[in-house]
Amino acid sequence: MANKWVLQTTSAPLFFLFAQLAIAVFLFLASHAAGLIQIPLHIDGQLVKGLAPMIGLNVVGLSFSNYTLKYVDASFYQVARGLVLPFTVATSCIFLHTRPSLRILFSCSIVTLGFFIGVFLDAIPISLLGIGFGVSSSAITAVHSVVIKKSLDVVNGSAMHLSWYTNLFSAVVIIPLIVLAGEIPAITDLFFGPEDIIPAAGELSALSTFVWGSLVTGAIGFLMSLASLLSIKVTSPITHMISSAVRGVAASVLAMWLFGDVISSGRASSIATILGGSVYYTWVKHVESQAPKSGEREGVKYERVPLEDVEAGKATFHKPE
């Protein structure tokens, strides 16, 4: 909601993202100096190379997310990014070699149906550009959640260190993108614009809105980046996406209250369908997790052997004590 508040007053979404990342980096350094957390301060070529895919996806994904929020209503943001779950299931299938069940595929079909309901049956005019950014952002987010699993190995499994490096490197990478996107004039207007533009009573100026919005979203983003990485570390990429989807529905309700967005019947049906498919998916995953796994029958459990050990000829098969 704070993001949308700022993006309504500025045409420099990438610079806004840079401000958020810079604040997060500052908070990391301040927390390290105060002894609250410990973060590594060394950088080498191997580290940069190992984290490069994740940093690239993070910058592009966050940028597209901001552009989506700029071009669509806050209440429609969840619909525009409604394909996160289907994309994540597909990505996990391709990169993690998982095989989704028919019920999982059916839940993804429900979510996809909800997306198309919002796009084609919503009576409120919507931005095709915003939808395009939303779909692209969904696909990148799905790949990003899988890449995070692999990137944790680069920092010895520390979600804290990964979050620190992600914010630091992303802030550096986004600087040239700001120039390439042509946001310099918008930044100049933001800080040195005409002084005769006086905001209405009770309203903040564009610069004040930008500063306060950056501080709020930067601080919250700092906390959320830690929570998101920990969520992916201790659960799975798809489970993490479910929590994000439910959070998005709550945001749509807030948008109606804070910004006066109109929730049409088509938009409400879309959000309800997306949420219903997500809830059904969660139930299916719970049921499947309770089912006996291969190698477990008649009360006898066998240890699962890593595939790399089998390929290396190191595996020894035995029942656990």
PDB file of C-alpha atoms in Angstrom:
ATOM      1  CA  MET A   1       0.000   0.000   0.000  1.00  0.00           C
ATOM      2  CA  ALA A   2       2.877   2.365   0.792  1.00  0.00           C
ATOM      3  CA  ASN A   3       4.438   1.514  -2.566  1.00  0.00           C
ATOM      4  CA  LYS A   4       1.265   2.498  -4.392  1.00  0.00           C
ATOM      5  CA  TRP A   5       1.044   5.696  -2.329  1.00  0.00           C
ATOM      6  CA  VAL A   6       4.485   6.777  -3.557  1.00  0.00           C
ATOM      7  CA  LEU A   7       4.112   5.548  -7.137  1.00  0.00           C
ATOM      8  CA  GLN A   8       1.033   7.718  -7.547  1.00  0.00           C
ATOM      9  CA  THR A   9       3.224  10.802  -7.109  1.00  0.00           C
ATOM     10  CA  THR A  10       6.392   9.913  -9.044  1.00  0.00           C
ATOM     11  CA  SER A  11       7.296   8.651 -12.495  1.00  0.00           C
ATOM     12  CA  ALA A  12      10.604   7.188 -11.306  1.00  0.00           C
ATOM     13  CA  PRO A  13       9.743   3.677 -10.031  1.00  0.00           C
ATOM     14  CA  LEU A  14      13.307   2.390 -10.431  1.00  0.00           C
ATOM     15  CA  PHE A  15      14.757   5.251  -8.391  1.00  0.00           C
ATOM     16  CA  PHE A  16      12.130   4.529  -5.754  1.00  0.00           C
ATOM     17  CA  LEU A  17      13.271   0.900  -5.730  1.00  0.00           C
ATOM     18  CA  PHE A  18      16.893   2.032  -5.376  1.00  0.00           C
ATOM     19  CA  ALA A  19      15.942   4.179  -2.367  1.00  0.00           C
ATOM     20  CA  GLN A  20      14.256   1.178  -0.747  1.00  0.00           C
ATOM     21  CA  LEU A  21      17.270  -1.057  -1.328  1.00  0.00           C
ATOM     22  CA  ALA A  22      19.693   1.618  -0.075  1.00  0.00           C
ATOM     23  CA  ILE A  23      17.695   1.993   3.150  1.00  0.00           C
ATOM     24  CA  ALA A  24      17.735  -1.778   3.632  1.00  0.00           C
ATOM     25  CA  VAL A  25      21.526  -1.811   3.149  1.00  0.00           C
ATOM     26  CA  PHE A  26      21.892   0.980   5.703  1.00  0.00           C
ATOM     27  CA  LEU A  27      19.756  -0.936   8.209  1.00  0.00           C
ATOM     28  CA  PHE A  28      21.886  -4.031   7.713  1.00  0.00           C
ATOM     29  CA  LEU A  29      25.071  -2.045   8.386  1.00  0.00           C
ATOM     30  CA  ALA A  30      23.556  -0.266  11.395  1.00  0.00           C
ATOM     31  CA  SER A  31      22.357  -3.565  12.875  1.00  0.00           C
ATOM     32  CA  HIS A  32      25.803  -5.061  12.312  1.00  0.00           C
ATOM     33  CA  ALA A  33      27.509  -2.091  13.988  1.00  0.00           C
ATOM     34  CA  ALA A  34      25.133  -2.332  16.950  1.00  0.00           C
ATOM     35  CA  GLY A  35      25.904  -6.026  17.344  1.00  0.00           C
ATOM     36  CA  LEU A  36      22.340  -7.129  16.621  1.00  0.00           C
ATOM     37  CA  ILE A  37      23.347  -9.237  13.627  1.00  0.00           C
ATOM     38  CA  GLN A  38      26.596 -10.336  12.029  1.00  0.00           C
ATOM     39  CA  ILE A  39      27.036  -9.916   8.275  1.00  0.00           C
ATOM     40  CA  PRO A  40      30.130 -10.580   6.127  1.00  0.00           C
ATOM     41  CA  LEU A  41      31.801  -7.487   4.719  1.00  0.00           C
ATOM     42  CA  HIS A  42      34.079  -9.214   2.196  1.00  0.00           C
ATOM     43  CA  ILE A  43      33.309  -9.482  -1.514  1.00  0.00           C
ATOM     44  CA  ASP A  44      35.166 -11.585  -4.068  1.00  0.00           C
ATOM     45  CA  GLY A  45      34.708 -12.657  -7.648  1.00  0.00           C
ATOM     46  CA  GLN A  46      33.504 -16.149  -6.781  1.00  0.00           C
ATOM     47  CA  LEU A  47      30.782 -14.725  -4.547  1.00  0.00           C
ATOM     48  CA  VAL A  48      29.601 -12.300  -7.227  1.00  0.00           C
ATOM     49  CA  LYS A  49      29.593 -15.042  -9.855  1.00  0.00           C
ATOM     50  CA  GLY A  50      27.653 -17.420  -7.626  1.00  0.00           C
ATOM     51  CA  LEU A  51      24.982 -14.857  -6.763  1.00  0.00           C
ATOM     52  CA  ALA A  52      24.758 -13.231 -10.214  1.00  0.00           C
ATOM     53  CA  PRO A  53      21.665 -15.193 -11.392  1.00  0.00           C
ATOM     54  CA  MET A  54      19.772 -14.397  -8.216  1.00  0.00           C
ATOM     55  CA  ILE A  55      20.720 -10.704  -8.249  1.00  0.00           C
ATOM     56  CA  GLY A  56      19.667 -10.339 -11.865  1.00  0.00           C
ATOM     57  CA  LEU A  57      16.309 -11.986 -11.258  1.00  0.00           C
ATOM     58  CA  ASN A  58      15.791  -9.967  -8.077  1.00  0.00           C
ATOM     59  CA  VAL A  59      16.376  -6.624  -9.791  1.00  0.00           C
ATOM     60  CA  VAL A  60      14.211  -7.431 -12.818  1.00  0.00           C
ATOM     61  CA  GLY A  61      11.467  -9.007 -10.699  1.00  0.00           C
ATOM     62  CA  LEU A  62      11.253  -6.091  -8.259  1.00  0.00           C
ATOM     63  CA  SER A  63      11.361  -3.578 -11.116  1.00  0.00           C
ATOM     64  CA  PHE A  64       8.520  -5.292 -12.971  1.00  0.00           C
ATOM     65  CA  SER A  65       6.578  -5.545  -9.719  1.00  0.00           C
ATOM     66  CA  ASN A  66       6.868  -1.782  -9.192  1.00  0.00           C
ATOM     67  CA  TYR A  67       5.846  -1.098 -12.791  1.00  0.00           C
ATOM     68  CA  THR A  68       2.855  -3.405 -12.347  1.00  0.00           C
ATOM     69  CA  LEU A  69       1.758  -1.504  -9.264  1.00  0.00           C
ATOM     70  CA  LYS A  70       2.250   1.800 -11.066  1.00  0.00           C
ATOM     71  CA  TYR A  71      -0.016   0.916 -13.984  1.00  0.00           C
ATOM     72  CA  VAL A  72      -2.809  -1.015 -12.221  1.00  0.00           C
ATOM     73  CA  ASP A  73      -5.012  -0.362  -9.214  1.00  0.00           C
ATOM     74  CA  ALA A  74      -3.721  -1.660  -5.907  1.00  0.00           C
ATOM     75  CA  SER A  75      -6.814  -3.869  -5.661  1.00  0.00           C
ATOM     76  CA  PHE A  76      -6.007  -5.408  -9.090  1.00  0.00           C
ATOM     77  CA  TYR A  77      -2.347  -6.045  -8.267  1.00  0.00           C
ATOM     78  CA  GLN A  78      -3.119  -9.518  -6.907  1.00  0.00           C
ATOM     79  CA  VAL A  79      -4.959 -10.420 -10.111  1.00  0.00           C
ATOM     80  CA  ALA A  80      -2.208  -9.049 -12.373  1.00  0.00           C
ATOM     81  CA  ARG A  81       0.281 -11.287 -10.554  1.00  0.00           C
ATOM     82  CA  GLY A  82      -2.184 -14.156 -10.185  1.00  0.00           C
ATOM     83  CA  LEU A  83      -0.115 -16.616 -12.224  1.00  0.00           C
ATOM     84  CA  VAL A  84       2.658 -16.895  -9.627  1.00  0.00           C
ATOM     85  CA  LEU A  85       1.464 -20.303  -8.376  1.00  0.00           C
ATOM     86  CA  PRO A  86       1.114 -21.976 -11.820  1.00  0.00           C
ATOM     87  CA  PHE A  87       4.474 -20.557 -12.894  1.00  0.00           C
ATOM     88  CA  THR A  88       6.105 -21.762  -9.674  1.00  0.00           C
ATOM     89  CA  VAL A  89       4.731 -25.287 -10.040  1.00  0.00           C
ATOM     90  CA  ALA A  90       5.986 -25.365 -13.638  1.00  0.00           C
ATOM     91  CA  THR A  91       9.378 -23.992 -12.627  1.00  0.00           C
ATOM     92  CA  SER A  92       9.755 -26.522  -9.811  1.00  0.00           C
ATOM     93  CA  CYS A  93       8.863 -29.276 -12.260  1.00  0.00           C
ATOM     94  CA  ILE A  94      11.489 -28.132 -14.758  1.00  0.00           C
ATOM     95  CA  PHE A  95      14.381 -27.183 -12.472  1.00  0.00           C
ATOM     96  CA  LEU A  96      13.771 -29.306  -9.367  1.00  0.00           C
ATOM     97  CA  HIS A  97      12.434 -32.301 -11.319  1.00  0.00           C
ATOM     98  CA  THR A  98       9.274 -32.603  -9.241  1.00  0.00           C
ATOM     99  CA  ARG A  99       6.199 -34.293 -10.703  1.00  0.00           C
ATOM    100  CA  PRO A 100       2.936 -32.555  -9.737  1.00  0.00           C
ATOM    101  CA  SER A 101      -0.138 -34.703  -9.200  1.00  0.00           C
ATOM    102  CA  LEU A 102      -3.354 -34.279 -11.151  1.00  0.00           C
ATOM    103  CA  ARG A 103      -4.939 -32.500  -8.175  1.00  0.00           C
ATOM    104  CA  ILE A 104      -2.033 -30.060  -8.060  1.00  0.00           C
ATOM    105  CA  LEU A 105      -2.495 -29.364 -11.754  1.00  0.00           C
ATOM    106  CA  PHE A 106      -6.227 -28.898 -11.163  1.00  0.00           C
ATOM    107  CA  SER A 107      -5.556 -26.314  -8.423  1.00  0.00           C
ATOM    108  CA  CYS A 108      -3.232 -24.456 -10.809  1.00  0.00           C
ATOM    109  CA  SER A 109      -6.015 -24.526 -13.407  1.00  0.00           C
ATOM    110  CA  ILE A 110      -8.380 -22.897 -10.915  1.00  0.00           C
ATOM    111  CA  VAL A 111      -5.854 -20.140 -10.191  1.00  0.00           C
ATOM    112  CA  THR A 112      -5.274 -19.608 -13.920  1.00  0.00           C
ATOM    113  CA  LEU A 113      -9.032 -19.389 -14.469  1.00  0.00           C
ATOM    114  CA  GLY A 114      -9.213 -16.719 -11.758  1.00  0.00           C
ATOM    115  CA  PHE A 115      -6.549 -14.709 -13.581  1.00  0.00           C
ATOM    116  CA  PHE A 116      -8.461 -14.785 -16.877  1.00  0.00           C
ATOM    117  CA  ILE A 117     -11.713 -13.867 -15.119  1.00  0.00           C
ATOM    118  CA  GLY A 118     -10.042 -10.735 -13.788  1.00  0.00           C
ATOM    119  CA  VAL A 119      -8.497  -9.835 -17.135  1.00  0.00           C
ATOM    120  CA  PHE A 120     -11.461 -10.426 -19.444  1.00  0.00           C
ATOM    121  CA  LEU A 121     -14.562 -10.110 -17.240  1.00  0.00           C
ATOM    122  CA  ASP A 122     -13.650  -7.074 -15.142  1.00  0.00           C
ATOM    123  CA  ALA A 123     -15.947  -4.157 -15.967  1.00  0.00           C
ATOM    124  CA  ILE A 124     -13.316  -1.635 -14.833  1.00  0.00           C
ATOM    125  CA  PRO A 125     -10.818  -0.578 -17.552  1.00  0.00           C
ATOM    126  CA  ILE A 126      -7.388  -2.088 -16.942  1.00  0.00           C
ATOM    127  CA  SER A 127      -3.940  -1.406 -18.328  1.00  0.00           C
ATOM    128  CA  LEU A 128      -2.635  -4.065 -20.709  1.00  0.00           C
ATOM    129  CA  LEU A 129       0.870  -2.779 -19.985  1.00  0.00           C
ATOM    130  CA  GLY A 130       0.299  -3.329 -16.290  1.00  0.00           C
ATOM    131  CA  ILE A 131      -0.954  -6.873 -16.940  1.00  0.00           C
ATOM    132  CA  GLY A 132       2.096  -7.575 -19.081  1.00  0.00           C
ATOM    133  CA  PHE A 133       4.404  -6.432 -16.307  1.00  0.00           C
ATOM    134  CA  GLY A 134       2.385  -8.507 -13.828  1.00  0.00           C
ATOM    135  CA  VAL A 135       2.664 -11.717 -15.858  1.00  0.00           C
ATOM    136  CA  SER A 136       6.386 -11.153 -16.426  1.00  0.00           C
ATOM    137  CA  SER A 137       6.886 -10.416 -12.745  1.00  0.00           C
ATOM    138  CA  SER A 138       5.038 -13.623 -11.829  1.00  0.00           C
ATOM    139  CA  ALA A 139       7.265 -15.732 -14.059  1.00  0.00           C
ATOM    140  CA  ILE A 140      10.438 -14.133 -12.725  1.00  0.00           C
ATOM    141  CA  THR A 141       9.267 -14.523  -9.126  1.00  0.00           C
ATOM    142  CA  ALA A 142       8.679 -18.223  -9.716  1.00  0.00           C
ATOM    143  CA  VAL A 143      12.194 -18.757 -11.069  1.00  0.00           C
ATOM    144  CA  HIS A 144      13.643 -16.515  -8.365  1.00  0.00           C
ATOM    145  CA  SER A 145      12.163 -18.625  -5.555  1.00  0.00           C
ATOM    146  CA  VAL A 146      13.907 -21.705  -6.960  1.00  0.00           C
ATOM    147  CA  VAL A 147      17.212 -19.907  -7.533  1.00  0.00           C
ATOM    148  CA  ILE A 148      17.203 -18.772  -3.889  1.00  0.00           C
ATOM    149  CA  LYS A 149      17.445 -22.418  -2.819  1.00  0.00           C
ATOM    150  CA  LYS A 150      20.609 -22.810  -4.891  1.00  0.00           C
ATOM    151  CA  SER A 151      22.025 -19.412  -3.881  1.00  0.00           C
ATOM    152  CA  LEU A 152      21.915 -20.361  -0.204  1.00  0.00           C
ATOM    153  CA  ASP A 153      24.748 -22.808  -0.895  1.00  0.00           C
ATOM    154  CA  VAL A 154      26.961 -19.901  -1.966  1.00  0.00           C
ATOM    155  CA  VAL A 155      26.634 -18.268   1.479  1.00  0.00           C
ATOM    156  CA  ASN A 156      26.812 -21.517   3.471  1.00  0.00           C
ATOM    157  CA  GLY A 157      23.066 -21.702   3.969  1.00  0.00           C
ATOM    158  CA  SER A 158      22.723 -18.364   5.801  1.00  0.00           C
ATOM    159  CA  ALA A 159      19.485 -16.590   4.862  1.00  0.00           C
ATOM    160  CA  MET A 160      20.702 -13.484   6.693  1.00  0.00           C
ATOM    161  CA  HIS A 161      23.879 -13.249   4.616  1.00  0.00           C
ATOM    162  CA  LEU A 162      21.977 -13.935   1.407  1.00  0.00           C
ATOM    163  CA  SER A 163      19.522 -11.138   2.162  1.00  0.00           C
ATOM    164  CA  TRP A 164      22.404  -8.755   2.881  1.00  0.00           C
ATOM    165  CA  TYR A 165      24.225  -9.494  -0.350  1.00  0.00           C
ATOM    166  CA  THR A 166      20.983  -9.426  -2.346  1.00  0.00           C
ATOM    167  CA  ASN A 167      20.078  -5.931  -1.179  1.00  0.00           C
ATOM    168  CA  LEU A 168      23.642  -4.632  -1.569  1.00  0.00           C
ATOM    169  CA  PHE A 169      24.287  -5.965  -5.065  1.00  0.00           C
ATOM    170  CA  SER A 170      20.771  -5.144  -6.273  1.00  0.00           C
ATOM    171  CA  ALA A 171      21.194  -1.510  -5.190  1.00  0.00           C
ATOM    172  CA  VAL A 172      24.435  -1.283  -7.182  1.00  0.00           C
ATOM    173  CA  VAL A 173      23.054  -3.001 -10.286  1.00  0.00           C
ATOM    174  CA  ILE A 174      19.937  -0.837 -10.461  1.00  0.00           C
ATOM    175  CA  ILE A 175      21.894   2.459 -10.712  1.00  0.00           C
ATOM    176  CA  PRO A 176      22.731   2.130 -14.443  1.00  0.00           C
ATOM    177  CA  LEU A 177      19.198   0.875 -15.112  1.00  0.00           C
ATOM    178  CA  ILE A 178      17.826   4.148 -13.730  1.00  0.00           C
ATOM    179  CA  VAL A 179      19.844   6.032 -16.331  1.00  0.00           C
ATOM    180  CA  LEU A 180      18.908   3.660 -19.168  1.00  0.00           C
ATOM    181  CA  ALA A 181      15.211   3.913 -18.254  1.00  0.00           C
ATOM    182  CA  GLY A 182      15.386   7.700 -18.662  1.00  0.00           C
ATOM    183  CA  GLU A 183      14.365   8.540 -15.096  1.00  0.00           C
ATOM    184  CA  ILE A 184      16.914  11.333 -14.576  1.00  0.00           C
ATOM    185  CA  PRO A 185      14.458  14.121 -15.574  1.00  0.00           C
ATOM    186  CA  ALA A 186      11.809  12.703 -13.218  1.00  0.00           C
ATOM    187  CA  ILE A 187      14.359  12.572 -10.382  1.00  0.00           C
ATOM    188  CA  THR A 188      15.386  16.162 -11.100  1.00  0.00           C
ATOM    189  CA  ASP A 189      11.761  17.298 -10.997  1.00  0.00           C
ATOM    190  CA  LEU A 190      11.243  15.417  -7.752  1.00  0.00           C
ATOM    191  CA  PHE A 191      14.048  17.222  -5.919  1.00  0.00           C
ATOM    192  CA  PHE A 192      14.253  20.524  -7.808  1.00  0.00           C
ATOM    193  CA  GLY A 193      10.769  20.881  -9.264  1.00  0.00           C
ATOM    194  CA  PRO A 194       8.769  24.117  -9.353  1.00  0.00           C
ATOM    195  CA  GLU A 195       8.313  25.536  -5.864  1.00  0.00           C
ATOM    196  CA  ASP A 196       4.985  27.157  -6.765  1.00  0.00           C
ATOM    197  CA  ILE A 197       3.225  23.771  -6.692  1.00  0.00           C
ATOM    198  CA  ILE A 198       1.638  23.803  -3.251  1.00  0.00           C
ATOM    199  CA  PRO A 199      -0.066  20.606  -2.062  1.00  0.00           C
ATOM    200  CA  ALA A 200      -3.644  20.759  -0.845  1.00  0.00           C
ATOM    201  CA  ALA A 201      -4.339  21.078   2.842  1.00  0.00           C
ATOM    202  CA  GLY A 202      -3.546  17.893   4.694  1.00  0.00           C
ATOM    203  CA  GLU A 203      -1.497  16.475   1.797  1.00  0.00           C
ATOM    204  CA  LEU A 204       2.258  16.019   1.553  1.00  0.00           C
ATOM    205  CA  SER A 205       4.359  17.290  -1.318  1.00  0.00           C
ATOM    206  CA  ALA A 206       5.685  14.807  -3.872  1.00  0.00           C
ATOM    207  CA  LEU A 207       9.159  14.926  -2.300  1.00  0.00           C
ATOM    208  CA  SER A 208       7.827  14.440   1.229  1.00  0.00           C
ATOM    209  CA  THR A 209       5.664  11.546   0.054  1.00  0.00           C
ATOM    210  CA  PHE A 210       8.689   9.998  -1.654  1.00  0.00           C
ATOM    211  CA  VAL A 211      10.926  10.372   1.402  1.00  0.00           C
ATOM    212  CA  TRP A 212       8.402   9.076   3.932  1.00  0.00           C
ATOM    213  CA  GLY A 213       7.271   6.301   1.607  1.00  0.00           C
ATOM    214  CA  SER A 214      10.875   5.231   1.013  1.00  0.00           C
ATOM    215  CA  LEU A 215      11.606   5.135   4.744  1.00  0.00           C
ATOM    216  CA  VAL A 216       8.497   3.104   5.538  1.00  0.00           C
ATOM    217  CA  THR A 217       8.809   0.662   2.643  1.00  0.00           C
ATOM    218  CA  GLY A 218      12.587   0.396   3.019  1.00  0.00           C
ATOM    219  CA  ALA A 219      12.304  -0.580   6.691  1.00  0.00           C
ATOM    220  CA  ILE A 220       9.425  -2.992   6.077  1.00  0.00           C
ATOM    221  CA  GLY A 221      11.195  -4.390   3.020  1.00  0.00           C
ATOM    222  CA  PHE A 222      14.291  -5.023   5.158  1.00  0.00           C
ATOM    223  CA  LEU A 223      12.209  -7.146   7.540  1.00  0.00           C
ATOM    224  CA  MET A 224      10.236  -8.840   4.767  1.00  0.00           C
ATOM    225  CA  SER A 225      13.360  -9.832   2.843  1.00  0.00           C
ATOM    226  CA  LEU A 226      14.552 -11.720   5.899  1.00  0.00           C
ATOM    227  CA  ALA A 227      11.145 -13.309   6.459  1.00  0.00           C
ATOM    228  CA  SER A 228      10.798 -14.332   2.803  1.00  0.00           C
ATOM    229  CA  LEU A 229      14.230 -15.958   2.644  1.00  0.00           C
ATOM    230  CA  LEU A 230      13.649 -17.788   5.910  1.00  0.00           C
ATOM    231  CA  SER A 231      10.257 -18.923   4.624  1.00  0.00           C
ATOM    232  CA  ILE A 232      11.800 -20.416   1.488  1.00  0.00           C
ATOM    233  CA  LYS A 233      14.670 -21.953   3.474  1.00  0.00           C
ATOM    234  CA  VAL A 234      12.498 -23.827   5.973  1.00  0.00           C
ATOM    235  CA  THR A 235       9.575 -24.688   3.668  1.00  0.00           C
ATOM    236  CA  SER A 236       9.489 -24.954  -0.119  1.00  0.00           C
ATOM    237  CA  PRO A 237       9.315 -22.440  -2.985  1.00  0.00           C
ATOM    238  CA  ILE A 238       5.659 -23.267  -3.665  1.00  0.00           C
ATOM    239  CA  THR A 239       4.588 -23.031  -0.008  1.00  0.00           C
ATOM    240  CA  HIS A 240       6.260 -19.631   0.117  1.00  0.00           C
ATOM    241  CA  MET A 241       4.242 -18.544  -2.912  1.00  0.00           C
ATOM    242  CA  ILE A 242       1.005 -19.559  -1.178  1.00  0.00           C
ATOM    243  CA  SER A 243       1.685 -17.230   1.756  1.00  0.00           C
ATOM    244  CA  SER A 244       2.430 -14.450  -0.729  1.00  0.00           C
ATOM    245  CA  ALA A 245      -0.852 -15.075  -2.573  1.00  0.00           C
ATOM    246  CA  VAL A 246      -2.955 -14.906   0.582  1.00  0.00           C
ATOM    247  CA  ARG A 247      -1.142 -11.738   1.623  1.00  0.00           C
ATOM    248  CA  GLY A 248      -1.980 -10.234  -1.755  1.00  0.00           C
ATOM    249  CA  VAL A 249      -5.695 -10.815  -1.263  1.00  0.00           C
ATOM    250  CA  ALA A 250      -5.553  -8.987   2.058  1.00  0.00           C
ATOM    251  CA  ALA A 251      -3.800  -6.123   0.261  1.00  0.00           C
ATOM    252  CA  SER A 252      -6.666  -5.889  -2.229  1.00  0.00           C
ATOM    253  CA  VAL A 253      -9.107  -5.343   0.620  1.00  0.00           C
ATOM    254  CA  LEU A 254      -6.855  -2.653   2.082  1.00  0.00           C
ATOM    255  CA  ALA A 255      -6.690  -0.929  -1.307  1.00  0.00           C
ATOM    256  CA  MET A 256     -10.452  -0.582  -1.353  1.00  0.00           C
ATOM    257  CA  TRP A 257     -10.329   1.076   2.060  1.00  0.00           C
ATOM    258  CA  LEU A 258      -7.239   3.285   1.642  1.00  0.00           C
ATOM    259  CA  PHE A 259      -7.434   4.329  -2.025  1.00  0.00           C
ATOM    260  CA  GLY A 260     -11.138   3.997  -2.675  1.00  0.00           C
ATOM    261  CA  ASP A 261     -10.597   1.348  -5.354  1.00  0.00           C
ATOM    262  CA  VAL A 262     -13.789  -0.115  -6.760  1.00  0.00           C
ATOM    263  CA  ILE A 263     -14.040  -3.896  -6.429  1.00  0.00           C
ATOM    264  CA  SER A 264     -16.308  -4.940  -9.299  1.00  0.00           C
ATOM    265  CA  SER A 265     -18.061  -8.308  -9.390  1.00  0.00           C
ATOM    266  CA  GLY A 266     -15.572  -9.540 -11.991  1.00  0.00           C
ATOM    267  CA  ARG A 267     -12.599  -8.441  -9.891  1.00  0.00           C
ATOM    268  CA  ALA A 268     -14.074  -9.944  -6.716  1.00  0.00           C
ATOM    269  CA  SER A 269     -14.796 -13.215  -8.536  1.00  0.00           C
ATOM    270  CA  SER A 270     -11.250 -13.268  -9.853  1.00  0.00           C
ATOM    271  CA  ILE A 271      -9.695 -12.728  -6.429  1.00  0.00           C
ATOM    272  CA  ALA A 272     -12.002 -15.322  -4.849  1.00  0.00           C
ATOM    273  CA  THR A 273     -11.151 -17.890  -7.542  1.00  0.00           C
ATOM    274  CA  ILE A 274      -7.413 -17.301  -7.170  1.00  0.00           C
ATOM    275  CA  LEU A 275      -7.662 -17.606  -3.396  1.00  0.00           C
ATOM    276  CA  GLY A 276      -9.880 -20.704  -3.700  1.00  0.00           C
ATOM    277  CA  GLY A 277      -7.378 -22.407  -5.988  1.00  0.00           C
ATOM    278  CA  SER A 278      -4.542 -21.510  -3.624  1.00  0.00           C
ATOM    279  CA  VAL A 279      -6.415 -22.873  -0.607  1.00  0.00           C
ATOM    280  CA  TYR A 280      -7.251 -26.066  -2.501  1.00  0.00           C
ATOM    281  CA  TYR A 281      -3.599 -26.429  -3.451  1.00  0.00           C
ATOM    282  CA  THR A 282      -2.576 -26.064   0.192  1.00  0.00           C
ATOM    283  CA  TRP A 283      -5.039 -28.781   1.215  1.00  0.00           C
ATOM    284  CA  VAL A 284      -3.803 -31.117  -1.543  1.00  0.00           C
ATOM    285  CA  LYS A 285      -0.176 -30.604  -0.503  1.00  0.00           C
ATOM    286  CA  HIS A 286      -1.107 -31.370   3.103  1.00  0.00           C
ATOM    287  CA  VAL A 287      -2.900 -34.582   2.113  1.00  0.00           C
ATOM    288  CA  GLU A 288      -0.042 -35.659  -0.133  1.00  0.00           C
ATOM    289  CA  SER A 289       2.524 -34.988   2.597  1.00  0.00           C
ATOM    290  CA  GLN A 290       0.617 -37.324   4.931  1.00  0.00           C
ATOM    291  CA  ALA A 291       0.516 -40.185   2.425  1.00  0.00           C
ATOM    292  CA  PRO A 292       3.089 -43.026   2.790  1.00  0.00           C
ATOM    293  CA  LYS A 293       6.127 -42.368   0.680  1.00  0.00           C
ATOM    294  CA  SER A 294       7.922 -44.807  -1.568  1.00  0.00           C
ATOM    295  CA  GLY A 295       9.932 -47.235   0.517  1.00  0.00           C
ATOM    296  CA  GLU A 296       7.590 -46.990   3.540  1.00  0.00           C
ATOM    297  CA  ARG A 297       5.237 -49.957   3.902  1.00  0.00           C
ATOM    298  CA  GLU A 298       4.066 -52.192   6.688  1.00  0.00           C
ATOM    299  CA  GLY A 299       5.631 -49.954   9.286  1.00  0.00           C
ATOM    300  CA  VAL A 300       9.152 -50.311   7.833  1.00  0.00           C
ATOM    301  CA  LYS A 301      10.934 -47.082   6.955  1.00  0.00           C
ATOM    302  CA  TYR A 302      14.062 -46.883   4.861  1.00  0.00           C
ATOM    303  CA  GLU A 303      16.515 -44.046   4.764  1.00  0.00           C
ATOM    304  CA  ARG A 304      16.441 -41.878   1.683  1.00  0.00           C
ATOM    305  CA  VAL A 305      19.844 -41.773  -0.013  1.00  0.00           C
ATOM    306  CA  PRO A 306      20.956 -38.615  -1.867  1.00  0.00           C
ATOM    307  CA  LEU A 307      21.084 -39.137  -5.628  1.00  0.00           C
ATOM    308  CA  GLU A 308      24.632 -37.836  -5.850  1.00  0.00           C
ATOM    309  CA  ASP A 309      25.771 -40.550  -3.420  1.00  0.00           C
ATOM    310  CA  VAL A 310      24.099 -43.215  -5.532  1.00  0.00           C
ATOM    311  CA  GLU A 311      25.772 -41.927  -8.692  1.00  0.00           C
ATOM    312  CA  ALA A 312      29.135 -41.818  -6.929  1.00  0.00           C
ATOM    313  CA  GLY A 313      28.741 -45.385  -5.698  1.00  0.00           C
ATOM    314  CA  LYS A 314      28.917 -44.305  -2.051  1.00  0.00           C
ATOM    315  CA  ALA A 315      25.461 -45.406  -0.989  1.00  0.00           C
ATOM    316  CA  THR A 316      24.882 -48.225   1.450  1.00  0.00           C
ATOM    317  CA  PHE A 317      21.322 -49.394   1.906  1.00  0.00           C
ATOM    318  CA  HIS A 318      20.148 -50.334   5.367  1.00  0.00           C
ATOM    319  CA  LYS A 319      17.210 -49.905   7.686  1.00  0.00           C
ATOM    320  CA  PRO A 320      17.631 -47.206  10.358  1.00  0.00           C
ATOM    321  CA  GLU A 321      18.004 -48.276  13.962  1.00  0.00           C
TER     322      GLU A 321
END
